[in-house]
Coordinates of N, CA, C and O in Angstrom, one line a residue:
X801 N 0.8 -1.2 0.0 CA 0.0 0.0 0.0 C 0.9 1.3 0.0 O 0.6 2.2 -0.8
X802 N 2.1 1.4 0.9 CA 2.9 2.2 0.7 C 3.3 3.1 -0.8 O 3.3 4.2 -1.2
X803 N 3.5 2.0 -1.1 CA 4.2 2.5 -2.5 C 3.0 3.1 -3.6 O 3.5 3.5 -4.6
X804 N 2.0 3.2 -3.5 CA 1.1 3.8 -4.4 C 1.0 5.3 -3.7 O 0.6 6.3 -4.3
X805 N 1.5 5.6 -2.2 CA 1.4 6.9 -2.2 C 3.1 7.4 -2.2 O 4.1 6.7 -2.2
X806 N 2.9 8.9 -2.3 CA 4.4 9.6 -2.5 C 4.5 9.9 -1.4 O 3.5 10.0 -0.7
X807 N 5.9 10.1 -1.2 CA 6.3 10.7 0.1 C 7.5 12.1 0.2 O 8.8 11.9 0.1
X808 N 7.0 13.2 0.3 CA 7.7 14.3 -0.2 C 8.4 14.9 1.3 O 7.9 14.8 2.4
X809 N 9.4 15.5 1.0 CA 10.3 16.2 1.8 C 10.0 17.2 1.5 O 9.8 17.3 0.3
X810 N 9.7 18.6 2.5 CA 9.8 19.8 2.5 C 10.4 20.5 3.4 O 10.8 19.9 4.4
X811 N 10.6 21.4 3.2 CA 11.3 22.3 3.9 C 10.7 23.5 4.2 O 10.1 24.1 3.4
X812 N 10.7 23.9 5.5 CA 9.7 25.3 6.1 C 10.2 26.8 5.6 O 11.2 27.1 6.3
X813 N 10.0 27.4 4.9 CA 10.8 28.5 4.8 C 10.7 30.0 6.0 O 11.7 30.8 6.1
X814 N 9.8 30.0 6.7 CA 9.3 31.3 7.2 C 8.6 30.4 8.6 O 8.4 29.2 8.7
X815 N 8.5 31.5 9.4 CA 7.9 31.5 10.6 C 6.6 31.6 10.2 O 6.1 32.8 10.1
X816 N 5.9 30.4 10.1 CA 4.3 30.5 9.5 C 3.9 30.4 11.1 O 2.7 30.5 11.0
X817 N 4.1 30.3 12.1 CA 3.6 29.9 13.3 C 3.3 31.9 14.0 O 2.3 32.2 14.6
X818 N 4.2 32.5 13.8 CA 3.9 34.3 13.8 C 3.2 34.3 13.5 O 2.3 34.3 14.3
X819 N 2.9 34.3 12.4 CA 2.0 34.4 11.0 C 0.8 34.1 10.9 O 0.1 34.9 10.3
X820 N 0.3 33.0 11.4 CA -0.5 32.8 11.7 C -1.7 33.3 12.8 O -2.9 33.3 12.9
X821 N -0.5 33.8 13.8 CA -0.9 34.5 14.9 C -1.4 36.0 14.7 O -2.3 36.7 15.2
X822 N -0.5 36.1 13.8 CA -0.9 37.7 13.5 C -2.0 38.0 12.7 O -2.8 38.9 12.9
X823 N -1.8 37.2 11.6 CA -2.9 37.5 10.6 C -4.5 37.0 11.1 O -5.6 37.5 10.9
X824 N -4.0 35.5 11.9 CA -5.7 35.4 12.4 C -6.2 36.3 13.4 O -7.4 36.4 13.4
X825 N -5.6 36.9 14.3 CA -6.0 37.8 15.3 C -6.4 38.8 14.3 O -7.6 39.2 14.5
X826 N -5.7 39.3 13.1 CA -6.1 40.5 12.8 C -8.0 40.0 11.6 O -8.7 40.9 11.4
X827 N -8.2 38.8 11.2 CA -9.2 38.2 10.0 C -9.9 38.5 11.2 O -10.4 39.6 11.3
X828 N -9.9 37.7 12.2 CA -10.8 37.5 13.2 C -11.4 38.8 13.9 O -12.5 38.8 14.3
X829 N -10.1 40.1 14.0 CA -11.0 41.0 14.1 C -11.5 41.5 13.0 O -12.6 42.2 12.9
X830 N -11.1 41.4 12.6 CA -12.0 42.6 10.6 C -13.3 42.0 11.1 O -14.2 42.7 11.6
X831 N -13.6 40.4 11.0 CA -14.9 39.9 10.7 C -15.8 40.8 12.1 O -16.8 41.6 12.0
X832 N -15.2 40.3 13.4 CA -16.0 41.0 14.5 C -16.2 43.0 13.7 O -17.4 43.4 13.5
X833 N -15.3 43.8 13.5 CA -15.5 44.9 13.3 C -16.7 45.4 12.2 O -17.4 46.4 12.3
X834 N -16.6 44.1 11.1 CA -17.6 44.2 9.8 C -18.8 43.7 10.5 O -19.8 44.2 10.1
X835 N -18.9 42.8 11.4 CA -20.6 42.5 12.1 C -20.6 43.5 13.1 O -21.7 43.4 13.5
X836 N -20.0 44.4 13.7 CA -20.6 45.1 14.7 C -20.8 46.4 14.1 O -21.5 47.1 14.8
X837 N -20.1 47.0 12.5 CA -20.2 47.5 11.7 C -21.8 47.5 11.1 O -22.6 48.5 11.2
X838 N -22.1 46.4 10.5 CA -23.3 46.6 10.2 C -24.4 46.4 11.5 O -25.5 46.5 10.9
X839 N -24.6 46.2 12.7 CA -25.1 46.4 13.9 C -25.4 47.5 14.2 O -26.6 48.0 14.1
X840 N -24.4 48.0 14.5 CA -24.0 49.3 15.1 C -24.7 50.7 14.0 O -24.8 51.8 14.5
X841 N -25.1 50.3 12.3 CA -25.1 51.7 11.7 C -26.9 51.4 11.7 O -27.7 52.3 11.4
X842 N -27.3 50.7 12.0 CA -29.1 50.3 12.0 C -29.4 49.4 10.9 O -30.6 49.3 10.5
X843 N -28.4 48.8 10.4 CA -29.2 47.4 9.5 C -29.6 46.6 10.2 O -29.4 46.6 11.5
X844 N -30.5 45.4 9.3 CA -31.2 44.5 10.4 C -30.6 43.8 10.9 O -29.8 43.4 9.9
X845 N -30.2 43.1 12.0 CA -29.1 42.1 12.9 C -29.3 41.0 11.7 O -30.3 40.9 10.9
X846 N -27.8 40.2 11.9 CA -27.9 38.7 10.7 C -28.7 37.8 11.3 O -29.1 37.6 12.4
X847 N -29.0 37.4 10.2 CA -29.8 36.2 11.3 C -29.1 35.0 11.9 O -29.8 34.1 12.5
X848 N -27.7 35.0 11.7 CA -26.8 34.5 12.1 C -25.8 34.7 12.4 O -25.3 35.3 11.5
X849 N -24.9 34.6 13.6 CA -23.5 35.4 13.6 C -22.8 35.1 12.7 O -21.8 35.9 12.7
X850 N -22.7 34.3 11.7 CA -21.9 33.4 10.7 C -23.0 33.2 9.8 O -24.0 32.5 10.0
X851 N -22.5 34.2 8.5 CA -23.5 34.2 7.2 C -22.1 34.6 5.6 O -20.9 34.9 5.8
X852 N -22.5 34.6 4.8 CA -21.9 35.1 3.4 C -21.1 36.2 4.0 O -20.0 36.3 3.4
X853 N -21.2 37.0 4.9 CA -20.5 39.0 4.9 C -19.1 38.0 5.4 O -18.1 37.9 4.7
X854 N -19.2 37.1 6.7 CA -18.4 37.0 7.7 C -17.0 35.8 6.8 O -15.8 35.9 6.9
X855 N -17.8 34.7 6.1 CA -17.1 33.9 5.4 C -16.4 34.5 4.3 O -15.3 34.0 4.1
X856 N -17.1 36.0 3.1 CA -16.0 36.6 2.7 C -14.8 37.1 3.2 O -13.7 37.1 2.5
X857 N -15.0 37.6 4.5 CA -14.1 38.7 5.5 C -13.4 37.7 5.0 O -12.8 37.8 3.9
X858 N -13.5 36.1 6.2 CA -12.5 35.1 6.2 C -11.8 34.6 5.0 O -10.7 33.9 5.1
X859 N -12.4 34.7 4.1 CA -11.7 33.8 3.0 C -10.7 35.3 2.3 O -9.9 35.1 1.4
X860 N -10.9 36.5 2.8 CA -10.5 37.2 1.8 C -8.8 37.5 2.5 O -7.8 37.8 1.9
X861 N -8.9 37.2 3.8 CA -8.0 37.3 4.9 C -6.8 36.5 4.7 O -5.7 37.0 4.6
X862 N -7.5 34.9 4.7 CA -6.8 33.9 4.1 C -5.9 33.9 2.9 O -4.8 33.4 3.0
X863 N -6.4 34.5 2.0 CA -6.3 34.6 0.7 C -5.1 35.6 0.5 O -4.2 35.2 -0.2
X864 N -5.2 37.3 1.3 CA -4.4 38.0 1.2 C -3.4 37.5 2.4 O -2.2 38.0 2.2
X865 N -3.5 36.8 3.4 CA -2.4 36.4 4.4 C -1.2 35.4 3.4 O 0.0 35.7 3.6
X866 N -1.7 34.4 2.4 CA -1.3 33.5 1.8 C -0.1 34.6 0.9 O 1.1 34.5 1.0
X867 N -0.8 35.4 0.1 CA -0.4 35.9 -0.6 C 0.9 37.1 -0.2 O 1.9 37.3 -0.9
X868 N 0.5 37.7 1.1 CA 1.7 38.4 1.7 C 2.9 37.3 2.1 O 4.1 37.5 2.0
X869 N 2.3 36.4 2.6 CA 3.2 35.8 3.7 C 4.7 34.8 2.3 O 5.8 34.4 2.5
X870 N 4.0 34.8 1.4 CA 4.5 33.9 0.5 C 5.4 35.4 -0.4 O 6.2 35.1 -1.3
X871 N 5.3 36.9 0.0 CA 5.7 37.4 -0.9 C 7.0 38.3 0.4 O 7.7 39.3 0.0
X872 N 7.1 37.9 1.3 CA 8.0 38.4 1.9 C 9.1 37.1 2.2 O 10.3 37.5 2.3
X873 N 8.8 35.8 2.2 CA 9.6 34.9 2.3 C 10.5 35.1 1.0 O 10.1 35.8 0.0
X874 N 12.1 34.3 1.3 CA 13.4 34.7 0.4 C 13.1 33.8 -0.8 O 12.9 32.6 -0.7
X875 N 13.0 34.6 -2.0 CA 12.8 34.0 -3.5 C 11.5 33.6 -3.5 O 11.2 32.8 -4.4
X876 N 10.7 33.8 -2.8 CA 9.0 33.4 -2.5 C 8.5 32.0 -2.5 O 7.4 31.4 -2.7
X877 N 10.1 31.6 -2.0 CA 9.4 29.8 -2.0 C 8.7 29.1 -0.7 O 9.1 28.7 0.4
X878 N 7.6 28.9 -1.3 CA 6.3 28.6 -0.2 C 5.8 26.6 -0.6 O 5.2 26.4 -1.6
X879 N 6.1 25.8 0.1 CA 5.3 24.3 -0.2 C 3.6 24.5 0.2 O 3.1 25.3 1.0
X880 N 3.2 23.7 -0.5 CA 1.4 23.9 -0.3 C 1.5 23.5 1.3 O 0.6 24.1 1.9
X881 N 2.5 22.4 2.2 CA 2.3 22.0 3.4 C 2.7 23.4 4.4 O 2.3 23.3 5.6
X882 N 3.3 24.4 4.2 CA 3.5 25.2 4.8 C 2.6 26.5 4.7 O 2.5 27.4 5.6
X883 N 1.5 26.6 3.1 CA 0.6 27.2 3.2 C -0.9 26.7 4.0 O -1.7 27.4 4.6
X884 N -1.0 25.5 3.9 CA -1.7 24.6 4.2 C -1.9 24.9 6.1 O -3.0 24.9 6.7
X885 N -0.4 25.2 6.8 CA -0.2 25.2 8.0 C -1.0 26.7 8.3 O -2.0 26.9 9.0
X886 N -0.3 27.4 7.8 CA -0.7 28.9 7.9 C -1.9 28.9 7.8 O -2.5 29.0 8.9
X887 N -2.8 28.7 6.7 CA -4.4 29.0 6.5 C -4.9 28.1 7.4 O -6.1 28.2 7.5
X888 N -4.3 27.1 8.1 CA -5.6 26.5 9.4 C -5.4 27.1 10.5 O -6.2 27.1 11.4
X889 N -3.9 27.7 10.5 CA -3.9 28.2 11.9 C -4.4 30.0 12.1 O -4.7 30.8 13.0
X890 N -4.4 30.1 10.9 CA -5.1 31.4 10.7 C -6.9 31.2 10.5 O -7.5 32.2 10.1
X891 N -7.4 30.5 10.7 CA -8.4 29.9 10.6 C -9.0 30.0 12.0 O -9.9 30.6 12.6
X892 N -8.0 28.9 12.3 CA -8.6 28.7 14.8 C -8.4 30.0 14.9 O -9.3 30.9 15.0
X893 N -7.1 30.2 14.8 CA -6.9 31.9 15.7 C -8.1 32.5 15.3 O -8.8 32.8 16.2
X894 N -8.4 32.8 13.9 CA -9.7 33.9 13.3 C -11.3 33.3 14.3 O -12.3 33.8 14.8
X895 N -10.7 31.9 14.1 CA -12.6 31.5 14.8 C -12.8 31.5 16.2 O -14.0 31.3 16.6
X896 N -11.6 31.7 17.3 CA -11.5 32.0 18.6 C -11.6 33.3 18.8 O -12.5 33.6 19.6
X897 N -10.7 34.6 18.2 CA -11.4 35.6 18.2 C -12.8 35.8 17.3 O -13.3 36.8 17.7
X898 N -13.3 35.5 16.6 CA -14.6 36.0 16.3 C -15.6 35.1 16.8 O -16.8 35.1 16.4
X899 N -15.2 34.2 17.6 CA -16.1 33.6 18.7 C -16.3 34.0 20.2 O -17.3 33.6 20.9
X900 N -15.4 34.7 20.5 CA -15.3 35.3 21.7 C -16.1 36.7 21.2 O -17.1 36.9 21.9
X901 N -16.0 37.3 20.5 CA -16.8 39.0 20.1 C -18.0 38.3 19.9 O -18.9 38.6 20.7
X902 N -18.2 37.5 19.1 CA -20.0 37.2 19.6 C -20.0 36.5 20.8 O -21.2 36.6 21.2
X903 N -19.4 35.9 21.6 CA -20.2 35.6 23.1 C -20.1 37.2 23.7 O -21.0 37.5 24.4
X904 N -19.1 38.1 23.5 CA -19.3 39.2 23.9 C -20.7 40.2 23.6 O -21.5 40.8 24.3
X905 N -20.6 40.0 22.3 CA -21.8 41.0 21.6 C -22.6 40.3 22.4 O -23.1 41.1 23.1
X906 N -23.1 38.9 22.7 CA -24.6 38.4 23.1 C -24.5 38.6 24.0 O -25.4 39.5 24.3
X907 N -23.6 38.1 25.2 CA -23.7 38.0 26.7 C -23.9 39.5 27.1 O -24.9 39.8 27.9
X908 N -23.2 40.2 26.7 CA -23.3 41.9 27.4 C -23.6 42.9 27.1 O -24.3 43.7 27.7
X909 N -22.8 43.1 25.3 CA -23.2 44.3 24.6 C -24.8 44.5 24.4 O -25.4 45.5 24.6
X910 N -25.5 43.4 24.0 CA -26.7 43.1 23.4 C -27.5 42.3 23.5 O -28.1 41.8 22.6
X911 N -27.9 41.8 24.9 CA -28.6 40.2 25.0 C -30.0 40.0 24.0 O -30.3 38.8 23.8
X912 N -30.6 40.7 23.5 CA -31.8 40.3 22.7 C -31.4 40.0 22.0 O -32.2 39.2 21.4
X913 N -30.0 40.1 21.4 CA -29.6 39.5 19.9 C -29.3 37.9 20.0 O -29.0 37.3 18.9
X914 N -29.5 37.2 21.4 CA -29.5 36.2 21.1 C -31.3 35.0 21.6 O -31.8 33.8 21.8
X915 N -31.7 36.2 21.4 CA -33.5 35.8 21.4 C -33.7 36.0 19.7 O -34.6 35.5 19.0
X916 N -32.7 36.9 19.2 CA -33.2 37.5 17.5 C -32.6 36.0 16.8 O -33.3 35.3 16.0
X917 N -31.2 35.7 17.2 CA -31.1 34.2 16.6 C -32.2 33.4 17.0 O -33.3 33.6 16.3
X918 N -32.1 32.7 17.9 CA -33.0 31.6 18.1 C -33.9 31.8 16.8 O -33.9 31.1 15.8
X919 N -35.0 33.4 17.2 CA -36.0 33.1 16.4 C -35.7 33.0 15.0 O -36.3 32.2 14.3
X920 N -34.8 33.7 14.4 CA -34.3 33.4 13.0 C -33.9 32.2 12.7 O -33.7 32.0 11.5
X921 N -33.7 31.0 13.6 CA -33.2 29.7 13.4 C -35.0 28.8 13.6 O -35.5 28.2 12.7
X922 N -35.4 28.9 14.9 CA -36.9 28.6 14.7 C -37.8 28.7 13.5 O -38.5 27.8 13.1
X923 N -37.6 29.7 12.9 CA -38.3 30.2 11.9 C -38.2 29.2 10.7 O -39.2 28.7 10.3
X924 N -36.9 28.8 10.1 CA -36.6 28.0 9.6 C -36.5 26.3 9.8 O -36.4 25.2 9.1
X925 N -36.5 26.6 10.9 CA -36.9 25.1 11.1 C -38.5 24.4 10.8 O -39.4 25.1 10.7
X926 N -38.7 22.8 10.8 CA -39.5 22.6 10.7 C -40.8 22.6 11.8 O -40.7 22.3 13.0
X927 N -42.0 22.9 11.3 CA -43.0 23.2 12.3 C -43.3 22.3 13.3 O -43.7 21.2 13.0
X928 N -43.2 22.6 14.7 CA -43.2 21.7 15.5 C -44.3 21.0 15.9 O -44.4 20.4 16.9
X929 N -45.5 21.2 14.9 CA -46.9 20.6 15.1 C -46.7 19.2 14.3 O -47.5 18.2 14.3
X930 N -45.9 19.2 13.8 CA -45.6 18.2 12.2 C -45.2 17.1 12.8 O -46.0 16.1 12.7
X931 N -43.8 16.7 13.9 CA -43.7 15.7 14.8 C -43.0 16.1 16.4 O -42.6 17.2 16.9
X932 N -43.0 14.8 17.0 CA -42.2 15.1 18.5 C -40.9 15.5 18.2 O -40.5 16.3 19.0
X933 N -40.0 15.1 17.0 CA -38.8 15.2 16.9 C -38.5 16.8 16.1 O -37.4 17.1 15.7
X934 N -39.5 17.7 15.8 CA -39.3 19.0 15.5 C -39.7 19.6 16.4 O -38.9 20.5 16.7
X935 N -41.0 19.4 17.5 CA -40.8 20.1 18.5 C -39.7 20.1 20.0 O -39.4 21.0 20.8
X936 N -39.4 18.6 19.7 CA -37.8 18.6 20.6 C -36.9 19.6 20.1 O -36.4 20.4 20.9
X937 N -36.3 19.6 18.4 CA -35.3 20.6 18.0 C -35.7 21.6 18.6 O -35.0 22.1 19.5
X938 N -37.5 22.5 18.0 CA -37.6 24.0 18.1 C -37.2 24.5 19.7 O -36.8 25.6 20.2
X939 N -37.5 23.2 20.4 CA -37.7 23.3 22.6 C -35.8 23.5 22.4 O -35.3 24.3 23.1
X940 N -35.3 22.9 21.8 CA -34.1 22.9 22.1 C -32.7 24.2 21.8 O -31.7 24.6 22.4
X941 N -33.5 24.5 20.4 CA -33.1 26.2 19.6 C -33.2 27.1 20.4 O -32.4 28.0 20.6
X942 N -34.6 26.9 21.2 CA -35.6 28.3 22.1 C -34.8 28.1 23.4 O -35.4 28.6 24.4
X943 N -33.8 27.8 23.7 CA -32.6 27.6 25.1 C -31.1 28.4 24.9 O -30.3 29.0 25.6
X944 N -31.5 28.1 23.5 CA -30.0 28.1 22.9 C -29.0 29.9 24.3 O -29.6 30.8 24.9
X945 N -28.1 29.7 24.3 CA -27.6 31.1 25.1 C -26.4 32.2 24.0 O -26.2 32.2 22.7
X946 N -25.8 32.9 24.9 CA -24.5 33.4 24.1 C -23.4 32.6 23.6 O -22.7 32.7 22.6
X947 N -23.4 31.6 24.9 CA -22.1 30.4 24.4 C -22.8 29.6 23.3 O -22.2 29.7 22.2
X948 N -23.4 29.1 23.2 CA -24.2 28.5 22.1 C -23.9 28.9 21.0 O -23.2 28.2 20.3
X949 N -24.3 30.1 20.8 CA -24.1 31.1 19.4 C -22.9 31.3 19.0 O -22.7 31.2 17.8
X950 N -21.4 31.6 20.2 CA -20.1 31.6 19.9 C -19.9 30.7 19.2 O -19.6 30.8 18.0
X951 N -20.3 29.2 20.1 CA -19.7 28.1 19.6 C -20.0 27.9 17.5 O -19.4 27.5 16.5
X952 N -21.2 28.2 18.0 CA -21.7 28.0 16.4 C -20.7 29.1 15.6 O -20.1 28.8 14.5
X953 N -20.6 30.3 16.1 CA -19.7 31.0 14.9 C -18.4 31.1 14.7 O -17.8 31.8 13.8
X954 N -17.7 29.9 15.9 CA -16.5 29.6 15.7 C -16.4 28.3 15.1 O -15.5 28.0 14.3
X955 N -17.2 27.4 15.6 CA -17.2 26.0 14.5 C -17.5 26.3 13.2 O -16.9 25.6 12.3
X956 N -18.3 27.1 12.8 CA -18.5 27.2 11.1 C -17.5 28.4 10.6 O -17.4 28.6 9.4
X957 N -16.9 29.1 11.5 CA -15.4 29.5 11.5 C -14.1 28.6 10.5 O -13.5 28.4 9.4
X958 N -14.4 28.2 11.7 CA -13.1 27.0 11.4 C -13.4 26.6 10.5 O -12.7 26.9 9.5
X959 N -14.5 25.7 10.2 CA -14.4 24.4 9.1 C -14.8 25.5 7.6 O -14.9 24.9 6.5
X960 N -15.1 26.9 7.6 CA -14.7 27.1 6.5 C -13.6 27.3 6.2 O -13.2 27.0 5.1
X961 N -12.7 27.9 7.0 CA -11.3 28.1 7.1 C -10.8 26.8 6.2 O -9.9 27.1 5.4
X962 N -11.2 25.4 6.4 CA -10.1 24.3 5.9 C -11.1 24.8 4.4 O -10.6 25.8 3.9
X963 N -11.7 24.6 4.0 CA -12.2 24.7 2.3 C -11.2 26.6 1.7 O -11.1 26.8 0.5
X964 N -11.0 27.1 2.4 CA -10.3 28.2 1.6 C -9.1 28.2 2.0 O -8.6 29.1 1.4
X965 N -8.3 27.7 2.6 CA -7.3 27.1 2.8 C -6.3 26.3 2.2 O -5.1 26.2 2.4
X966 N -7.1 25.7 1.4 CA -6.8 24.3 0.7 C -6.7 25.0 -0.5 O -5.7 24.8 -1.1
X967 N -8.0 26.3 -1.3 CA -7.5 26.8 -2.8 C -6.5 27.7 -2.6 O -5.7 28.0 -3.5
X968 N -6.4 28.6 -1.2 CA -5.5 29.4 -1.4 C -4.5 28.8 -1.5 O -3.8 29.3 -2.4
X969 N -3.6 27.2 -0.8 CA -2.4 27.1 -0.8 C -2.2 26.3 -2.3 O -1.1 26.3 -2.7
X970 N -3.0 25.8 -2.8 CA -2.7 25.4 -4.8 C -2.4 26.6 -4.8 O -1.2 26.8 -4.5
X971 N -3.3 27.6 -5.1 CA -3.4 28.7 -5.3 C -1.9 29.7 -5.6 O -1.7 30.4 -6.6
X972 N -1.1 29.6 -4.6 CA 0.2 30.2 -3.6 C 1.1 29.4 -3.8 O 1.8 30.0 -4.6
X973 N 1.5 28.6 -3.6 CA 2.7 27.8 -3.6 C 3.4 27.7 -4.8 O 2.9 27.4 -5.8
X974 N 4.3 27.8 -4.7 CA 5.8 28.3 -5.3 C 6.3 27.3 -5.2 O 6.5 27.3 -6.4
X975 N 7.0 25.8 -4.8 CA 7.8 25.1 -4.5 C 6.7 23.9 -4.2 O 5.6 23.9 -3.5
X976 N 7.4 22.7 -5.1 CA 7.0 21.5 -5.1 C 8.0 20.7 -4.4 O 9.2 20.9 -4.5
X977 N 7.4 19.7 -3.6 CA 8.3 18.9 -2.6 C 8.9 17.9 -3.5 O 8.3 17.5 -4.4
X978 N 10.3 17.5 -3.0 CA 10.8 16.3 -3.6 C 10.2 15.4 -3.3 O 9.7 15.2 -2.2
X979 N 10.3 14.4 -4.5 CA 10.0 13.1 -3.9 C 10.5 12.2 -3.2 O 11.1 11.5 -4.0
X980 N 10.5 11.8 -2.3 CA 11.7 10.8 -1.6 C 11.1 9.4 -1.9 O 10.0 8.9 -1.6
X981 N 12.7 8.8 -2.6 CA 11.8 7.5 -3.1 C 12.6 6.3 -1.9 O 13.3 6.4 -0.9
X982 N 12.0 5.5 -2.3 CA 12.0 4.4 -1.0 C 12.8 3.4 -0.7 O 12.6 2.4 -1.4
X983 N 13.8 3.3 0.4 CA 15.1 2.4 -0.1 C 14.3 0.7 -0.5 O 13.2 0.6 -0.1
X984 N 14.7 -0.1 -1.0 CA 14.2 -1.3 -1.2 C 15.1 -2.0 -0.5 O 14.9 -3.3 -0.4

């Protein structure tokens, strides 16, 4: 089985572990600044803390992190496994701060905003006259708190993070790993 896969050597060029730190603190805040942005000037609250505005922020972040970080390294040589590193860790970092600013926005700044979720998630769900197992969800949505809502907009954080991550570093990468072939 071995031998049908390759096995490549790379080499790290850059402090992608900085890098990561920096750029996701900084995605993670744009995204909090662009949702309390549109909050804050009188548009209608999202119906989700995590919608299309917040996954552009993140992917655009990604995208230009990829693209700086690969253009300050010497001769710009970047392996997809060292872009690959960067865009997930810029990913957690982005989805722990923009999970922390919405348990903030809900828990203190704004508690109704997490009665305005529920009902926007209720809403869409199925009607709980129809079976026991839609009125257990809707009983269970109608609880939901601020940590709830974090969690949700740092887990759909993250796991978009690995899908833009993956085209940014094709995308980016400069250097193909050798192959290392296999003593016999």
């Amino acid at each position: 089985m071995a031998r049908f896969f390759r096995r490549y050597r790379s080499t790290l060029h850059g402090n992608y572990r900085r890098a990561y730190l920096t750029y996701g603190v900084t995605t993670g805040a744009v995204m909090a600044v662009v949702v309390a942005l549109r909050y804050w000037i009188g548009g209608a609250p999202m119906a989700t803390p995590e919608n299309y505005l917040t996954e552009l922020v993140l992917a655009a972040g990604i995208v230009w992190a990829s693209w700086h970080y690969r253009k300050r390294l010497p001769d710009g040589q970047v392996t997809l496994k060292e872009l690959m590193l960067l865009g997930l860790g810029i990913g957690v970092v982005s989805a722990v701060v923009y999970g922390l600013w919405t348990w903030l926005h809900c828990a203190a700044l704004d508690t109704s905003l997490v009665e305005h979720y529920n009902q926007c998630r209720i809403a869409v769900m199925d009607d709980p006259a129809t079976s026991p197992e839609a009125r257990v969800a809707v009983e269970q949505v109608s609880h939901y708190t601020a940590g709830d809502w974090a969690f949700i907009a740092a887990f759909r954080t993250a796991v978009m993070s690995i899908i833009v991550t993956f085209f940014s570093a094709i995308i980016f990468r400069t250097e193909k790993g050798e192959v290392v072939q296999r003593k016999q």
